């Protein structure tokens, strides 16, 4: 049995924590897209692990894999590995030969492009980590793969081809005074050192074969970002440059579609909506409510520290995510954060051009014209959430259960886990497909 965990919204739904929970019964945890734009936080016994590239399952001692769909910032990767080792963990991690390298010039160009866009309000609000430019190079076939880094001659040839182009763009288009980030020799030396470390650690593999050879392993595919940030299925152009939806798990690792679809596809849902970056968000709180709520919820970006935008739970958007990903279940977290509100609403449908629609439209213009139609819910007060979590689902206040059951019914899928606080112990697990049952092997 495998499980694929997918963000249902704009990222920051708590995928790291749910991956940690579901990976208890897994052997391997695989990231299949994104890079160090992600920020996955796992809390164990009050100790926090903030991971941006290393798959969340390694905190439980599971094998971590970065698939070909990832873009890899090697400095971040090694810093994370070192820091996990300093904390007494022994992470076992493998990186796809086919994944692409994020170079310093990608970061500079990402930030330059965002600054240039600021003037006409089309800025995406990227994390500034060079993710878009790295994927753009991959798509236009001038990216450099991790596998190519291992051979010094290939690395030099590729850098000699690509760096002058990057330098020309930086200087001519963005008026940047270029330095080491655009210098072939400096880059060659630095990435040669990284490649030596990759070889020493012996962690570069063909991920597709690696996973195929472990056919009895239980795998968790750990999505980063979320459905609404998907390059194809999100609200373009306010998206990231990869496919955080379930199909990405196939393309981004080289497993067969059945490997994903025979398992569970679990949508990670937060009890309200949040996003960093630009783009429409029909259920967004007004400024004053947002400021109060943000403080209460601690909604600041893990990677950038930027205040997150917040709003009511949005069912049209969740129905869309359920369809696009084929969710077989969801998790619902941050229920404790909603305690003590004066009112509690869920957007059930949008009104667009006088029509009622119950799923997301395709363009940001349409989306920004959507008028949310709300259902009101009974609010709940604060509780000893850890004690309630220990006692299980039935111990939760009736109002919390009514809220959760409404969401589950509307989406037509069960809730496998509920979060009432950040740690493992604040998670009520209703069902964990990886620890509870294994699917029989397919007849061939
Ligand atoms: P990029 O991925 O850095 O290019 O940013 C593109 C968009 O995705 C921006 O709106 C970012 O704020 C958003 N984004 C990227 N990664 C994450 C994440 O892990 N959580 C939430 N938003 C993200």
GROMACS .gro file of C-alpha atoms and ligand atoms in nm:
model
  467
    1UNK     CA    1   0.000   0.000   0.000
    2UNK     CA    2   0.123   0.345  -0.093
    3UNK     CA    3  -0.014   0.685  -0.003
    4UNK     CA    4   0.020   1.016  -0.185
    5UNK     CA    5  -0.024   1.328   0.024
    6UNK     CA    6  -0.132   1.636  -0.164
    7UNK     CA    7  -0.188   1.994  -0.053
    8UNK     CA    8  -0.549   2.085  -0.123
    9UNK     CA    9  -0.495   2.462  -0.130
   10UNK     CA   10  -0.206   2.703  -0.162
   11UNK     CA   11   0.052   2.506   0.036
   12UNK     CA   12   0.108   2.545   0.410
   13UNK     CA   13  -0.173   2.301   0.489
   14UNK     CA   14   0.053   2.101   0.721
   15UNK     CA   15   0.171   1.833   0.477
   16UNK     CA   16   0.498   1.778   0.661
   17UNK     CA   17   0.320   1.690   0.981
   18UNK     CA   18   0.071   1.459   0.804
   19UNK     CA   19   0.353   1.296   0.607
   20UNK     CA   20   0.523   1.231   0.938
   21UNK     CA   21   0.206   1.070   1.074
   22UNK     CA   22   0.135   0.850   0.771
   23UNK     CA   23   0.497   0.757   0.717
   24UNK     CA   24   0.490   0.565   1.046
   25UNK     CA   25   0.395   0.261   0.837
   26UNK     CA   26   0.606   0.348   0.532
   27UNK     CA   27   0.950   0.238   0.425
   28UNK     CA   28   1.026   0.521   0.184
   29UNK     CA   29   0.912   0.883   0.162
   30UNK     CA   30   0.949   1.047  -0.178
   31UNK     CA   31   0.934   1.413  -0.274
   32UNK     CA   32   0.834   1.438  -0.640
   33UNK     CA   33   0.831   1.810  -0.720
   34UNK     CA   34   0.937   2.150  -0.596
   35UNK     CA   35   1.254   2.239  -0.418
   36UNK     CA   36   1.355   2.448  -0.124
   37UNK     CA   37   1.053   2.673  -0.178
   38UNK     CA   38   0.875   2.422   0.047
   39UNK     CA   39   0.882   2.449   0.423
   40UNK     CA   40   0.762   2.139   0.605
   41UNK     CA   41   0.747   2.152   0.983
   42UNK     CA   42   0.731   1.843   1.203
   43UNK     CA   43   0.698   1.866   1.581
   44UNK     CA   44   0.804   1.567   1.789
   45UNK     CA   45   0.791   1.588   2.169
   46UNK     CA   46   0.800   1.966   2.147
   47UNK     CA   47   1.107   1.958   1.922
   48UNK     CA   48   1.061   2.121   1.586
   49UNK     CA   49   1.216   2.007   1.259
   50UNK     CA   50   1.183   2.253   0.971
   51UNK     CA   51   1.265   2.085   0.641
   52UNK     CA   52   1.269   2.243   0.301
   53UNK     CA   53   1.414   1.972   0.080
   54UNK     CA   54   1.472   1.656   0.279
   55UNK     CA   55   1.149   1.446   0.280
   56UNK     CA   56   0.961   1.469   0.610
   57UNK     CA   57   0.970   1.092   0.673
   58UNK     CA   58   1.341   1.098   0.757
   59UNK     CA   59   1.256   1.233   1.102
   60UNK     CA   60   1.107   0.887   1.166
   61UNK     CA   61   1.415   0.718   1.025
   62UNK     CA   62   1.253   0.637   0.690
   63UNK     CA   63   1.445   0.642   0.363
   64UNK     CA   64   1.400   0.977   0.188
   65UNK     CA   65   1.408   1.018  -0.188
   66UNK     CA   66   1.408   1.326  -0.411
   67UNK     CA   67   1.257   1.236  -0.746
   68UNK     CA   68   1.335   1.365  -1.094
   69UNK     CA   69   1.053   1.622  -1.064
   70UNK     CA   70   1.244   1.810  -0.794
   71UNK     CA   71   1.483   2.099  -0.841
   72UNK     CA   72   1.767   2.065  -0.595
   73UNK     CA   73   1.953   2.341  -0.416
   74UNK     CA   74   2.258   2.146  -0.301
   75UNK     CA   75   2.359   2.398  -0.040
   76UNK     CA   76   2.018   2.360   0.128
   77UNK     CA   77   2.032   1.983   0.096
   78UNK     CA   78   2.371   1.952   0.264
   79UNK     CA   79   2.286   2.206   0.532
   80UNK     CA   80   1.973   2.008   0.619
   81UNK     CA   81   2.157   1.678   0.624
   82UNK     CA   82   2.429   1.824   0.848
   83UNK     CA   83   2.179   1.976   1.084
   84UNK     CA   84   1.979   1.650   1.113
   85UNK     CA   85   2.303   1.465   1.186
   86UNK     CA   86   2.395   1.726   1.448
   87UNK     CA   87   2.061   1.650   1.613
   88UNK     CA   88   2.141   1.282   1.636
   89UNK     CA   89   1.947   1.156   1.334
   90UNK     CA   90   2.100   0.945   1.063
   91UNK     CA   91   1.913   1.045   0.749
   92UNK     CA   92   1.924   0.801   0.461
   93UNK     CA   93   1.851   0.996   0.149
   94UNK     CA   94   1.879   0.949  -0.226
   95UNK     CA   95   1.859   1.203  -0.507
   96UNK     CA   96   1.750   1.137  -0.863
   97UNK     CA   97   2.013   1.160  -1.135
   98UNK     CA   98   1.741   1.323  -1.340
   99UNK     CA   99   1.651   1.598  -1.095
  100UNK     CA  100   1.771   1.945  -1.189
  101UNK     CA  101   2.018   2.165  -1.005
  102UNK     CA  102   1.920   2.509  -0.878
  103UNK     CA  103   2.216   2.741  -0.940
  104UNK     CA  104   2.284   3.076  -0.774
  105UNK     CA  105   2.197   3.255  -1.100
  106UNK     CA  106   1.847   3.108  -1.082
  107UNK     CA  107   1.795   3.277  -0.747
  108UNK     CA  108   1.923   3.612  -0.868
  109UNK     CA  109   1.705   3.599  -1.180
  110UNK     CA  110   1.396   3.492  -0.982
  111UNK     CA  111   1.429   3.791  -0.754
  112UNK     CA  112   1.509   4.027  -1.042
  113UNK     CA  113   1.202   3.918  -1.234
  114UNK     CA  114   0.978   3.962  -0.932
  115UNK     CA  115   1.116   4.309  -0.868
  116UNK     CA  116   1.064   4.403  -1.232
  117UNK     CA  117   0.703   4.280  -1.214
  118UNK     CA  118   0.633   4.475  -0.896
  119UNK     CA  119   0.569   4.783  -1.106
  120UNK     CA  120   0.271   4.639  -1.289
  121UNK     CA  121   0.122   4.431  -1.008
  122UNK     CA  122   0.182   4.103  -1.188
  123UNK     CA  123   0.438   3.978  -0.934
  124UNK     CA  124   0.364   3.624  -0.824
  125UNK     CA  125   0.522   3.672  -0.483
  126UNK     CA  126   0.763   3.383  -0.532
  127UNK     CA  127   0.977   3.255  -0.247
  128UNK     CA  128   1.279   3.396  -0.433
  129UNK     CA  129   1.463   3.063  -0.433
  130UNK     CA  130   1.514   3.039  -0.808
  131UNK     CA  131   1.249   2.771  -0.852
  132UNK     CA  132   1.077   2.918  -1.160
  133UNK     CA  133   1.402   2.993  -1.349
  134UNK     CA  134   1.537   2.642  -1.271
  135UNK     CA  135   1.222   2.476  -1.409
  136UNK     CA  136   1.224   2.716  -1.706
  137UNK     CA  137   1.577   2.597  -1.789
  138UNK     CA  138   1.467   2.236  -1.754
  139UNK     CA  139   1.178   2.294  -1.995
  140UNK     CA  140   1.390   2.482  -2.245
  141UNK     CA  141   1.651   2.204  -2.227
  142UNK     CA  142   1.937   2.407  -2.089
  143UNK     CA  143   1.907   2.290  -1.730
  144UNK     CA  144   2.180   2.085  -1.565
  145UNK     CA  145   2.082   1.757  -1.405
  146UNK     CA  146   2.229   1.619  -1.084
  147UNK     CA  147   2.364   1.326  -1.288
  148UNK     CA  148   2.552   1.566  -1.514
  149UNK     CA  149   2.714   1.734  -1.218
  150UNK     CA  150   2.898   1.416  -1.131
  151UNK     CA  151   3.116   1.434  -1.441
  152UNK     CA  152   3.348   1.741  -1.425
  153UNK     CA  153   3.386   1.766  -1.802
  154UNK     CA  154   3.014   1.763  -1.862
  155UNK     CA  155   2.961   2.012  -1.583
  156UNK     CA  156   3.216   2.252  -1.733
  157UNK     CA  157   3.078   2.220  -2.085
  158UNK     CA  158   2.723   2.280  -1.969
  159UNK     CA  159   2.819   2.579  -1.755
  160UNK     CA  160   3.021   2.729  -2.040
  161UNK     CA  161   2.713   2.705  -2.258
  162UNK     CA  162   2.452   2.835  -2.017
  163UNK     CA  163   2.621   3.089  -1.790
  164UNK     CA  164   2.704   3.349  -2.058
  165UNK     CA  165   2.337   3.344  -2.162
  166UNK     CA  166   2.227   3.400  -1.805
  167UNK     CA  167   2.479   3.679  -1.758
  168UNK     CA  168   2.360   3.851  -2.074
  169UNK     CA  169   1.998   3.838  -1.959
  170UNK     CA  170   2.084   3.961  -1.610
  171UNK     CA  171   2.285   4.254  -1.740
  172UNK     CA  172   2.083   4.354  -2.046
  173UNK     CA  173   1.729   4.285  -1.926
  174UNK     CA  174   1.749   4.339  -1.552
  175UNK     CA  175   2.042   4.579  -1.537
  176UNK     CA  176   2.218   4.367  -1.275
  177UNK     CA  177   2.585   4.408  -1.198
  178UNK     CA  178   2.677   4.042  -1.218
  179UNK     CA  179   2.929   3.873  -0.989
  180UNK     CA  180   3.023   3.522  -0.876
  181UNK     CA  181   2.672   3.389  -0.940
  182UNK     CA  182   2.739   3.434  -1.311
  183UNK     CA  183   3.105   3.334  -1.324
  184UNK     CA  184   3.177   2.997  -1.488
  185UNK     CA  185   3.497   2.928  -1.297
  186UNK     CA  186   3.351   3.011  -0.955
  187UNK     CA  187   3.042   2.803  -1.023
  188UNK     CA  188   3.248   2.516  -1.157
  189UNK     CA  189   3.464   2.502  -0.844
  190UNK     CA  190   3.172   2.532  -0.606
  191UNK     CA  191   2.956   2.270  -0.777
  192UNK     CA  192   3.253   2.042  -0.827
  193UNK     CA  193   3.288   2.038  -0.449
  194UNK     CA  194   2.918   1.957  -0.412
  195UNK     CA  195   2.949   1.680  -0.668
  196UNK     CA  196   3.242   1.530  -0.477
  197UNK     CA  197   3.029   1.524  -0.166
  198UNK     CA  198   2.740   1.363  -0.359
  199UNK     CA  199   2.981   1.092  -0.472
  200UNK     CA  200   3.127   1.046  -0.124
  201UNK     CA  201   2.782   1.007   0.024
  202UNK     CA  202   2.686   0.779  -0.266
  203UNK     CA  203   2.332   0.915  -0.283
  204UNK     CA  204   2.268   0.980  -0.652
  205UNK     CA  205   2.046   0.711  -0.805
  206UNK     CA  206   1.805   0.639  -1.086
  207UNK     CA  207   1.493   0.686  -0.874
  208UNK     CA  208   1.260   0.502  -1.110
  209UNK     CA  209   1.470   0.182  -1.089
  210UNK     CA  210   1.543   0.239  -0.721
  211UNK     CA  211   1.170   0.235  -0.642
  212UNK     CA  212   1.095  -0.049  -0.885
  213UNK     CA  213   1.357  -0.267  -0.715
  214UNK     CA  214   1.178  -0.214  -0.383
  215UNK     CA  215   0.840  -0.336  -0.498
  216UNK     CA  216   0.739  -0.456  -0.153
  217UNK     CA  217   0.817  -0.123   0.009
  218UNK     CA  218   0.534   0.097   0.133
  219UNK     CA  219   0.586   0.442  -0.015
  220UNK     CA  220   0.457   0.781   0.086
  221UNK     CA  221   0.469   1.035  -0.197
  222UNK     CA  222   0.500   1.370  -0.025
  223UNK     CA  223   0.361   1.663  -0.220
  224UNK     CA  224   0.497   2.011  -0.165
  225UNK     CA  225   0.301   2.336  -0.224
  226UNK     CA  226  -0.064   2.267  -0.317
  227UNK     CA  227  -0.321   2.204  -0.587
  228UNK     CA  228  -0.403   2.572  -0.635
  229UNK     CA  229  -0.033   2.642  -0.699
  230UNK     CA  230  -0.005   2.372  -0.969
  231UNK     CA  231   0.150   2.504  -1.290
  232UNK     CA  232  -0.132   2.354  -1.498
  233UNK     CA  233  -0.423   2.317  -1.259
  234UNK     CA  234  -0.371   2.611  -1.027
  235UNK     CA  235  -0.470   2.970  -1.089
  236UNK     CA  236  -0.207   3.056  -1.349
  237UNK     CA  237   0.006   3.270  -1.342
  238UNK     CA  238  -0.010   3.289  -0.960
  239UNK     CA  239   0.137   2.941  -0.927
  240UNK     CA  240   0.463   2.762  -0.871
  241UNK     CA  241   0.648   2.603  -1.163
  242UNK     CA  242   0.585   2.235  -1.090
  243UNK     CA  243   0.291   1.994  -1.055
  244UNK     CA  244   0.200   1.944  -0.689
  245UNK     CA  245  -0.111   1.746  -0.792
  246UNK     CA  246  -0.129   1.365  -0.778
  247UNK     CA  247  -0.021   1.319  -1.141
  248UNK     CA  248   0.306   1.486  -1.046
  249UNK     CA  249   0.389   1.190  -0.825
  250UNK     CA  250   0.400   0.969  -1.135
  251UNK     CA  251   0.588   1.201  -1.368
  252UNK     CA  252   0.816   1.327  -1.092
  253UNK     CA  253   0.945   0.984  -0.988
  254UNK     CA  254   0.911   0.744  -1.279
  255UNK     CA  255   0.667   0.505  -1.108
  256UNK     CA  256   0.369   0.371  -1.300
  257UNK     CA  257   0.029   0.543  -1.269
  258UNK     CA  258  -0.098   0.229  -1.090
  259UNK     CA  259   0.163   0.266  -0.819
  260UNK     CA  260  -0.010   0.588  -0.722
  261UNK     CA  261  -0.369   0.506  -0.811
  262UNK     CA  262  -0.373   0.165  -0.640
  263UNK     CA  263  -0.289   0.343  -0.317
  264UNK     CA  264  -0.459   0.618  -0.125
  265UNK     CA  265  -0.450   0.978  -0.242
  266UNK     CA  266  -0.494   1.192   0.064
  267UNK     CA  267  -0.580   1.561   0.044
  268UNK     CA  268  -0.428   1.763   0.322
  269UNK     CA  269  -0.680   2.026   0.427
  270UNK     CA  270  -0.645   2.304   0.681
  271UNK     CA  271  -0.966   2.410   0.862
  272UNK     CA  272  -0.939   2.756   0.703
  273UNK     CA  273  -0.759   2.896   0.402
  274UNK     CA  274  -0.420   3.063   0.384
  275UNK     CA  275  -0.179   3.165   0.115
  276UNK     CA  276   0.143   3.354   0.071
  277UNK     CA  277   0.202   3.530  -0.256
  278UNK     CA  278  -0.034   3.710  -0.489
  279UNK     CA  279  -0.351   3.611  -0.669
  280UNK     CA  280  -0.723   3.605  -0.601
  281UNK     CA  281  -0.868   3.454  -0.284
  282UNK     CA  282  -1.245   3.509  -0.266
  283UNK     CA  283  -1.288   3.414   0.101
  284UNK     CA  284  -1.003   3.634   0.226
  285UNK     CA  285  -1.065   3.813   0.557
  286UNK     CA  286  -1.069   4.190   0.556
  287UNK     CA  287  -0.751   4.356   0.677
  288UNK     CA  288  -0.847   4.398   1.041
  289UNK     CA  289  -0.985   4.045   1.086
  290UNK     CA  290  -0.685   3.905   0.900
  291UNK     CA  291  -0.438   4.077   1.132
  292UNK     CA  292  -0.613   3.941   1.446
  293UNK     CA  293  -0.650   3.595   1.299
  294UNK     CA  294  -0.292   3.580   1.176
  295UNK     CA  295  -0.160   3.652   1.523
  296UNK     CA  296  -0.390   3.391   1.677
  297UNK     CA  297  -0.300   3.132   1.415
  298UNK     CA  298   0.071   3.218   1.384
  299UNK     CA  299   0.028   3.240   1.008
  300UNK     CA  300   0.371   3.346   0.889
  301UNK     CA  301   0.554   3.170   0.603
  302UNK     CA  302   0.803   2.901   0.710
  303UNK     CA  303   1.041   2.982   0.425
  304UNK     CA  304   1.003   3.357   0.381
  305UNK     CA  305   0.856   3.466   0.718
  306UNK     CA  306   0.601   3.666   0.518
  307UNK     CA  307   0.259   3.715   0.681
  308UNK     CA  308   0.017   3.471   0.519
  309UNK     CA  309  -0.316   3.585   0.381
  310UNK     CA  310  -0.605   3.408   0.554
  311UNK     CA  311  -0.973   3.340   0.484
  312UNK     CA  312  -1.267   3.107   0.538
  313UNK     CA  313  -1.255   2.750   0.417
  314UNK     CA  314  -1.346   2.741   0.050
  315UNK     CA  315  -1.542   2.437  -0.068
  316UNK     CA  316  -1.547   2.516  -0.442
  317UNK     CA  317  -1.171   2.508  -0.427
  318UNK     CA  318  -1.167   2.184  -0.226
  319UNK     CA  319  -1.416   2.015  -0.460
  320UNK     CA  320  -1.188   2.108  -0.745
  321UNK     CA  321  -0.885   1.966  -0.564
  322UNK     CA  322  -1.076   1.646  -0.485
  323UNK     CA  323  -1.160   1.599  -0.853
  324UNK     CA  324  -0.822   1.689  -0.999
  325UNK     CA  325  -0.632   1.467  -0.758
  326UNK     CA  326  -0.886   1.188  -0.706
  327UNK     CA  327  -0.868   1.220  -0.329
  328UNK     CA  328  -0.970   0.898  -0.156
  329UNK     CA  329  -0.958   1.068   0.184
  330UNK     CA  330  -0.858   1.394   0.347
  331UNK     CA  331  -0.697   1.510   0.667
  332UNK     CA  332  -0.832   1.817   0.845
  333UNK     CA  333  -0.601   2.012   1.072
  334UNK     CA  334  -0.573   2.340   1.265
  335UNK     CA  335  -0.919   2.290   1.418
  336UNK     CA  336  -0.788   2.426   1.748
  337UNK     CA  337  -0.691   2.751   1.575
  338UNK     CA  338  -1.058   2.827   1.504
  339UNK     CA  339  -1.144   2.818   1.878
  340UNK     CA  340  -1.289   3.135   2.026
  341UNK     CA  341  -1.408   3.300   1.704
  342UNK     CA  342  -1.722   3.517   1.711
  343UNK     CA  343  -1.844   3.363   1.391
  344UNK     CA  344  -1.750   3.066   1.176
  345UNK     CA  345  -1.822   3.040   0.807
  346UNK     CA  346  -1.750   2.809   0.516
  347UNK     CA  347  -1.785   2.915   0.154
  348UNK     CA  348  -2.019   2.660   0.001
  349UNK     CA  349  -2.041   2.801  -0.354
  350UNK     CA  350  -1.951   3.108  -0.559
  351UNK     CA  351  -2.176   3.341  -0.747
  352UNK     CA  352  -2.023   3.437  -1.081
  353UNK     CA  353  -2.212   3.650  -1.337
  354UNK     CA  354  -2.542   3.573  -1.164
  355UNK     CA  355  -2.478   3.199  -1.169
  356UNK     CA  356  -2.405   2.971  -0.879
  357UNK     CA  357  -2.093   2.759  -0.931
  358UNK     CA  358  -1.960   2.500  -0.690
  359UNK     CA  359  -1.606   2.452  -0.822
  360UNK     CA  360  -1.310   2.673  -0.914
  361UNK     CA  361  -1.309   2.868  -1.243
  362UNK     CA  362  -1.006   2.859  -1.474
  363UNK     CA  363  -0.881   3.218  -1.482
  364UNK     CA  364  -0.772   3.460  -1.212
  365UNK     CA  365  -1.004   3.727  -1.355
  366UNK     CA  366  -1.309   3.506  -1.316
  367UNK     CA  367  -1.191   3.392  -0.980
  368UNK     CA  368  -1.150   3.743  -0.848
  369UNK     CA  369  -1.508   3.817  -0.950
  370UNK     CA  370  -1.649   3.520  -0.760
  371UNK     CA  371  -1.875   3.618  -0.470
  372UNK     CA  372  -1.854   3.358  -0.194
  373UNK     CA  373  -2.183   3.214  -0.064
  374UNK     CA  374  -2.145   3.119   0.300
  375UNK     CA  375  -2.281   2.859   0.540
  376UNK     CA  376  -2.269   2.958   0.908
  377UNK     CA  377  -2.147   2.713   1.172
  378UNK     CA  378  -2.161   2.700   1.550
  379UNK     CA  379  -1.834   2.824   1.696
  380UNK     CA  380  -1.638   2.644   1.966
  381UNK     CA  381  -1.431   2.756   2.259
  382UNK     CA  382  -1.080   2.672   2.365
  383UNK     CA  383  -1.010   2.329   2.516
  384UNK     CA  384  -0.732   2.112   2.641
  385UNK     CA  385  -0.679   1.987   2.289
  386UNK     CA  386  -0.408   1.738   2.378
  387UNK     CA  387  -0.641   1.569   2.626
  388UNK     CA  388  -0.920   1.561   2.368
  389UNK     CA  389  -0.683   1.417   2.108
  390UNK     CA  390  -0.585   1.144   2.347
  391UNK     CA  391  -0.950   1.054   2.403
  392UNK     CA  392  -1.019   1.038   2.030
  393UNK     CA  393  -1.269   1.168   1.781
  394UNK     CA  394  -1.584   1.126   1.990
  395UNK     CA  395  -1.430   1.342   2.263
  396UNK     CA  396  -1.412   1.643   2.030
  397UNK     CA  397  -1.675   1.913   2.088
  398UNK     CA  398  -1.993   1.849   1.892
  399UNK     CA  399  -1.944   2.173   1.694
  400UNK     CA  400  -1.598   2.059   1.577
  401UNK     CA  401  -1.735   1.724   1.467
  402UNK     CA  402  -2.026   1.892   1.284
  403UNK     CA  403  -1.778   2.114   1.098
  404UNK     CA  404  -1.551   1.821   1.006
  405UNK     CA  405  -1.842   1.600   0.898
  406UNK     CA  406  -1.985   1.876   0.680
  407UNK     CA  407  -1.655   1.905   0.492
  408UNK     CA  408  -1.619   1.530   0.459
  409UNK     CA  409  -1.976   1.489   0.330
  410UNK     CA  410  -1.945   1.772   0.082
  411UNK     CA  411  -1.628   1.621  -0.063
  412UNK     CA  412  -1.759   1.267  -0.044
  413UNK     CA  413  -1.446   1.126   0.120
  414UNK     CA  414  -1.359   1.018   0.475
  415UNK     CA  415  -1.128   1.204   0.710
  416UNK     CA  416  -0.826   0.992   0.803
  417UNK     CA  417  -0.672   1.230   1.055
  418UNK     CA  418  -0.769   1.545   1.243
  419UNK     CA  419  -0.519   1.793   1.382
  420UNK     CA  420  -0.591   1.994   1.696
  421UNK     CA  421  -0.236   2.120   1.755
  422UNK     CA  422   0.103   2.103   1.591
  423UNK     CA  423   0.253   1.783   1.734
  424UNK     CA  424   0.209   1.413   1.664
  425UNK     CA  425   0.022   1.377   1.993
  426UNK     CA  426  -0.231   1.642   1.883
  427UNK     CA  427  -0.337   1.432   1.585
  428UNK     CA  428  -0.641   1.205   1.597
  429UNK     CA  429  -0.579   0.924   1.354
  430UNK     CA  430  -0.900   0.770   1.228
  431UNK     CA  431  -0.732   0.549   0.974
  432UNK     CA  432  -0.375   0.501   0.864
  433UNK     CA  433  -0.376   0.295   0.547
  434UNK     CA  434  -0.006   0.218   0.570
  435UNK     CA  435  -0.011   0.073   0.917
  436UNK     CA  436  -0.353  -0.086   0.907
  437UNK     CA  437  -0.367  -0.284   0.591
  438UNK     CA  438  -0.165  -0.384   0.292
  439UNK     CA  439  -0.326  -0.432  -0.048
  440UNK     CA  440  -0.270  -0.771  -0.200
  441UNK     CA  441  -0.030  -0.764  -0.493
  442UNK     CA  442  -0.200  -0.723  -0.832
  443UNK     CA  443  -0.245  -1.040  -1.029
  444UNK     CA  444  -0.023  -1.030  -1.334
  445LIG     P1  445   0.793   2.981  -0.618
  445LIG     O1  446   0.755   2.838  -0.600
  445LIG     O2  447   0.900   3.026  -0.522
  445LIG     O3  448   0.826   3.013  -0.760
  445LIG     O4  449   0.665   3.072  -0.581
  445LIG     C1  450   0.545   3.068  -0.661
  445LIG     C2  451   0.421   3.081  -0.573
  445LIG     O5  452   0.409   2.965  -0.492
  445LIG     C3  453   0.424   3.198  -0.474
  445LIG     O6  454   0.291   3.242  -0.456
  445LIG     C4  455   0.476   3.136  -0.346
  445LIG     O7  456   0.437   3.208  -0.233
  445LIG     C5  457   0.407   3.001  -0.354
  445LIG     N1  458   0.477   2.893  -0.282
  445LIG     C6  459   0.586   2.827  -0.321
  445LIG     N2  460   0.619   2.733  -0.232
  445LIG     C7  461   0.529   2.739  -0.134
  445LIG     C8  462   0.507   2.665  -0.015
  445LIG     O8  463   0.578   2.570   0.018
  445LIG     N3  464   0.401   2.702   0.060
  445LIG     C9  465   0.317   2.803   0.024
  445LIG     N4  466   0.332   2.873  -0.087
  445LIG    C10  467   0.437   2.842  -0.166
   0.00000   0.00000   0.00000
